[in-house]
mmCIF file of C-alpha atoms in Angstrom:
data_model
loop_
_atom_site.group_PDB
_atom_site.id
_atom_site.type_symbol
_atom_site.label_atom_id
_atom_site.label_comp_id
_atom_site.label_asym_id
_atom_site.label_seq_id
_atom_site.Cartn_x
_atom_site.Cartn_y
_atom_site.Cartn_z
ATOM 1 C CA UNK G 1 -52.915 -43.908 37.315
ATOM 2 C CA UNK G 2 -50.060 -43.990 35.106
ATOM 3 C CA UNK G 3 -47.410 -46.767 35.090
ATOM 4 C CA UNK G 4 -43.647 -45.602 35.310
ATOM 5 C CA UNK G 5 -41.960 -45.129 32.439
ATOM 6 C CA UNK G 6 -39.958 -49.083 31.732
ATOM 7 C CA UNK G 7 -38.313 -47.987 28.878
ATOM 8 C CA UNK G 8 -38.508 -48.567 24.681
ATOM 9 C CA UNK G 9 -40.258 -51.993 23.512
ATOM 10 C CA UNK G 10 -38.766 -54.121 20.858
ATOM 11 C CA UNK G 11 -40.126 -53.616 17.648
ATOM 12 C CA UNK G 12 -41.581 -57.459 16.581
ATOM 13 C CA UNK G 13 -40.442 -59.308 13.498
ATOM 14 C CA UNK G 14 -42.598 -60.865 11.318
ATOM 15 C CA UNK G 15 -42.985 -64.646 12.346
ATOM 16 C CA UNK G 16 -40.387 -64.083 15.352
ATOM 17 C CA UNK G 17 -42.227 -61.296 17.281
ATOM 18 C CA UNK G 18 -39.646 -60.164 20.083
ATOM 19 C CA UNK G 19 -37.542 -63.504 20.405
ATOM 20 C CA UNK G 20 -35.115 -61.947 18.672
ATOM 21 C CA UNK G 21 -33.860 -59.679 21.688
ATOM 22 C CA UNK G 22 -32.675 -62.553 23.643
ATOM 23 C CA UNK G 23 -32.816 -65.326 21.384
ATOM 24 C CA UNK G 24 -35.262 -67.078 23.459
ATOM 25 C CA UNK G 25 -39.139 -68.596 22.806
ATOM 26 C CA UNK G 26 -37.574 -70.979 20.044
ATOM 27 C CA UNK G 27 -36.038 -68.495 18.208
ATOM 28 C CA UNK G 28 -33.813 -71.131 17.085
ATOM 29 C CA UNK G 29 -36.339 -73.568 15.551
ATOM 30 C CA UNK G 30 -38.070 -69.974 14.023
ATOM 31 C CA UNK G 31 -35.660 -69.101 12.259
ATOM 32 C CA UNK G 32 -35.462 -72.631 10.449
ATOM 33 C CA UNK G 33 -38.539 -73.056 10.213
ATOM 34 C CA UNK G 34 -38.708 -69.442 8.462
ATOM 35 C CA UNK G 35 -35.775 -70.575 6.467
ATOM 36 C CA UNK G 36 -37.655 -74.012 5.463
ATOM 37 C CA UNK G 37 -40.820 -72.337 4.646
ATOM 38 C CA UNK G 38 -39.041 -69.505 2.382
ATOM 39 C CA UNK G 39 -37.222 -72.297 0.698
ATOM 40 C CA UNK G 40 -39.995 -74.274 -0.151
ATOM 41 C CA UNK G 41 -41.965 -71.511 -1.531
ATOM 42 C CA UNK G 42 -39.089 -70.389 -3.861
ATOM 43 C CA UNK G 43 -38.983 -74.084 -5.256
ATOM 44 C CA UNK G 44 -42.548 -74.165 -5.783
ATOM 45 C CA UNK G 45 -42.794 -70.749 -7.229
ATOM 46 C CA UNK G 46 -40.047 -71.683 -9.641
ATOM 47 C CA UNK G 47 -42.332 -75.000 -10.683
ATOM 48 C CA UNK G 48 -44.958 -73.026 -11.238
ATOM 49 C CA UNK G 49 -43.291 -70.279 -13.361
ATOM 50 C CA UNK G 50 -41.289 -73.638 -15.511
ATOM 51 C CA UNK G 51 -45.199 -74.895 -15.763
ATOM 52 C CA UNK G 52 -46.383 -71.454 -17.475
ATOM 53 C CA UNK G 53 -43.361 -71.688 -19.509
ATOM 54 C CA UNK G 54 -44.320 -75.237 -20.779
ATOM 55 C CA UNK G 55 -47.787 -73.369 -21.003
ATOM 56 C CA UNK G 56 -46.136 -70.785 -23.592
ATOM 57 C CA UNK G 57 -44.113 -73.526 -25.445
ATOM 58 C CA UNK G 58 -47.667 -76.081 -25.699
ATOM 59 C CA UNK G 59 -49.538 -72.528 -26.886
ATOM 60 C CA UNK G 60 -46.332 -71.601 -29.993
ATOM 61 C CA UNK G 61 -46.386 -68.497 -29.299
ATOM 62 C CA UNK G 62 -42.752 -67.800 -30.530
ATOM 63 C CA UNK G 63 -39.082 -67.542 -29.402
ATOM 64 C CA UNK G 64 -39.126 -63.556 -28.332
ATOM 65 C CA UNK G 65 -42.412 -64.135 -26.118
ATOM 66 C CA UNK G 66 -40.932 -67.168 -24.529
ATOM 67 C CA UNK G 67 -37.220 -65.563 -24.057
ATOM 68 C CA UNK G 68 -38.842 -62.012 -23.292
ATOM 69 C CA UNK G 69 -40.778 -63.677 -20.511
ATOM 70 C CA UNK G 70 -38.003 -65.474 -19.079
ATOM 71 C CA UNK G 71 -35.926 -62.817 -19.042
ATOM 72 C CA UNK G 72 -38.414 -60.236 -17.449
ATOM 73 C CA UNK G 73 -38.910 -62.961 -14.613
ATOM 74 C CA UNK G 74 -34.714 -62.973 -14.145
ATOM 75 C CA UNK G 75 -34.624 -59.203 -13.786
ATOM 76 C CA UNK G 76 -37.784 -58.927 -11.670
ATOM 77 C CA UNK G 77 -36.096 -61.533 -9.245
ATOM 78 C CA UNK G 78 -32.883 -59.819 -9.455
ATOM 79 C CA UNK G 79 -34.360 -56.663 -8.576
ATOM 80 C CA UNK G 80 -36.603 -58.320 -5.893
ATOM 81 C CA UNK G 81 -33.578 -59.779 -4.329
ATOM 82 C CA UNK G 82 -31.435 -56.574 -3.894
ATOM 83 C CA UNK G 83 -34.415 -55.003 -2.609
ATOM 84 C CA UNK G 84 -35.765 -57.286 0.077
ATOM 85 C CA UNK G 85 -31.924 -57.352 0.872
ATOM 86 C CA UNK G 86 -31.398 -53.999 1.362
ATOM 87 C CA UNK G 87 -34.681 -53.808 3.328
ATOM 88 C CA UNK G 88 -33.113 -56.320 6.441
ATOM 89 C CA UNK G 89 -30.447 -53.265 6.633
ATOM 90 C CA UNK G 90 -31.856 -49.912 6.292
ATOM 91 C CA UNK G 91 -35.091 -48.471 6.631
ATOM 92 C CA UNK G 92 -36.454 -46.742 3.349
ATOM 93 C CA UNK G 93 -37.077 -43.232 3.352
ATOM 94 C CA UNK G 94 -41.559 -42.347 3.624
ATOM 95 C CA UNK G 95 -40.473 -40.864 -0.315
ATOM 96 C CA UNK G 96 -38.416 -43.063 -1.380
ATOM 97 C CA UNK G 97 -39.381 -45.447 -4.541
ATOM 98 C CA UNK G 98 -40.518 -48.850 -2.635
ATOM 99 C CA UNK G 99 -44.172 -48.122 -3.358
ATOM 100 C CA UNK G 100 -43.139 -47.970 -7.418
ATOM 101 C CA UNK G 101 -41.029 -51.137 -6.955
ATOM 102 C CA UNK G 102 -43.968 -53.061 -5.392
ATOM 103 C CA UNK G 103 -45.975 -54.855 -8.435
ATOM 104 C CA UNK G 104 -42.066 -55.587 -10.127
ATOM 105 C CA UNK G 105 -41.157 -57.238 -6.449
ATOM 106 C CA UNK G 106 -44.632 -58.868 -6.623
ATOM 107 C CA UNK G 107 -42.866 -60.706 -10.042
ATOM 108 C CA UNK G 108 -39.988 -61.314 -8.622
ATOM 109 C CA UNK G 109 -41.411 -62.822 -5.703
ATOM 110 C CA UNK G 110 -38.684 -65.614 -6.037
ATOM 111 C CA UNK G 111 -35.747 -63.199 -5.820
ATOM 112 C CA UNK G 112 -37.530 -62.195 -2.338
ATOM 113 C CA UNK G 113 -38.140 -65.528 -1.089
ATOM 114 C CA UNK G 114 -34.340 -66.443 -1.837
ATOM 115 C CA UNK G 115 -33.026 -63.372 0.062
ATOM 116 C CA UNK G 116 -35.249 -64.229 3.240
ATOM 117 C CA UNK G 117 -33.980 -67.760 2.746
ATOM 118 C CA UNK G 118 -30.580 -66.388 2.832
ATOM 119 C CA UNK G 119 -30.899 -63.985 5.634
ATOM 120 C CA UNK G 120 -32.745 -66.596 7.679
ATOM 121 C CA UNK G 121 -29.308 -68.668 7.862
ATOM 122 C CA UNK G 122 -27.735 -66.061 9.556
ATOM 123 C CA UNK G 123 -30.304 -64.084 12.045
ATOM 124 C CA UNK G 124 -33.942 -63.314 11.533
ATOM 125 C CA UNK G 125 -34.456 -60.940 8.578
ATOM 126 C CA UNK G 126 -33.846 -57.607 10.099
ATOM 127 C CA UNK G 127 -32.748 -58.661 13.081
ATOM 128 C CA UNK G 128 -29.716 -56.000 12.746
ATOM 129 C CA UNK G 129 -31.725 -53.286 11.953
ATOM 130 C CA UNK G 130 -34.082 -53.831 14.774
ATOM 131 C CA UNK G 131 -31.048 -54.501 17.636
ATOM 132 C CA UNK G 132 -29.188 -51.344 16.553
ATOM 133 C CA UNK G 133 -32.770 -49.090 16.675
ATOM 134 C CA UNK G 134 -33.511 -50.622 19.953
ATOM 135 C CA UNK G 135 -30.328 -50.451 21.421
ATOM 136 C CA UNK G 136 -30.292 -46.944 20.676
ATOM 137 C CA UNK G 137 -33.726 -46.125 21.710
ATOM 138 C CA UNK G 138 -32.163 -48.453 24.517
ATOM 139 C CA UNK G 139 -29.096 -46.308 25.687
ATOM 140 C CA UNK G 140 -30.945 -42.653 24.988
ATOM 141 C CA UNK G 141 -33.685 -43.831 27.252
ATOM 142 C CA UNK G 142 -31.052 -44.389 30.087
ATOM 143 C CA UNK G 143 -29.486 -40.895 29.620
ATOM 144 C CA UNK G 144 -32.167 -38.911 29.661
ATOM 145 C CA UNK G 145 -34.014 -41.113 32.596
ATOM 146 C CA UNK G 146 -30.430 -40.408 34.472
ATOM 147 C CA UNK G 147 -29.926 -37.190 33.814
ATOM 148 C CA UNK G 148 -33.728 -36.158 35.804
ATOM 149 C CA UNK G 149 -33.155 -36.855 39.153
ATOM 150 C CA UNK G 150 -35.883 -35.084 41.312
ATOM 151 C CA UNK G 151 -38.204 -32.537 41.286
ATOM 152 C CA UNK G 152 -36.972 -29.175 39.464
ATOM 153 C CA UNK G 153 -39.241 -26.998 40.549
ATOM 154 C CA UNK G 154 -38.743 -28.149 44.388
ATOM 155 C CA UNK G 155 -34.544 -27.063 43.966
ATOM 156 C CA UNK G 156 -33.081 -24.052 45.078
ATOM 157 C CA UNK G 157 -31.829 -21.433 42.814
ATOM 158 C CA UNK G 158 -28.640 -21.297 42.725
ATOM 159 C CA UNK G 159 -26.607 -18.354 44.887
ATOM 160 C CA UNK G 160 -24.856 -15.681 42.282
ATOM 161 C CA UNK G 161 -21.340 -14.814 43.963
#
């Protein structure tokens, strides 16, 4: 037998699952946690790009290598950054070019970790984006369960005049 209809589900987050609706099941300590953890993997990824670096500078290989890879590791990350924080805001389009941009976010993996960092302070990374979907999904599910009262096949037809 089916169960009645209870309306749309939140959509989980990644690491918060559906605390984020009512800010409840230690969404609190999540978030810093998430913020912690983001943090700490920026730092560390930044050692270990300064220890390749060293790497390049032990190994001579020359001053455009060493500024050519420093400088495709600062646009990577800049890129990565406006891209993860675009992401907590809009949903890409199934076409759009987030499939192309994946190995050059992959690089700038530090960019990313910085703009969950950042978002973290502020609400879980796409927390926005998932309240205004469900709060839509929320309010048209209310409509139409309002607007069917009944059976409509057990009414009368209406009388012409």
């Amino acid at each position: 037998m089916a169960a009645a209809a209870t309306g749309p589900q939140p959509e989980p987050i990644r690491f918060f699952g559906t605390t984020w609706v009512k800010h409840d099941g230690g969404y609190a300590l999540r978030r810093a946690g998430a913020a912690l953890g983001s943090l700490a993997a920026a730092v560390m990824g930044a050692y270990l790009l300064r220890l390749a670096y060293e790497g390049l500078e032990i190994g001579n290989v020359g001053p455009f290598l060493s500024i050519s890879v420093v400088v495709l590791f600062a646009v990577a990350s800049s890129i990565a950054f406006a891209k993860t924080w675009e992401s907590f805001t809009r949903r890409s389009a199934p076409s759009s070019d987030e499939a192309a941009l994946k190995g050059l976010k992959t690089i700038g993996f530090i960019g990313s970790l910085i703009a969950y960092f950042l978002r973290c302070l502020a609400e879980a990374p796409g927390e926005r984006l998932h309240r205004a979907e469900y709060e839509r999904a929320t309010a048209e599910f209310a409509r139409r369960s309002r607007s069917r009262t009944g059976n409509p096949a057990a009414r009368r037809p209406k009388r012409r005049k």
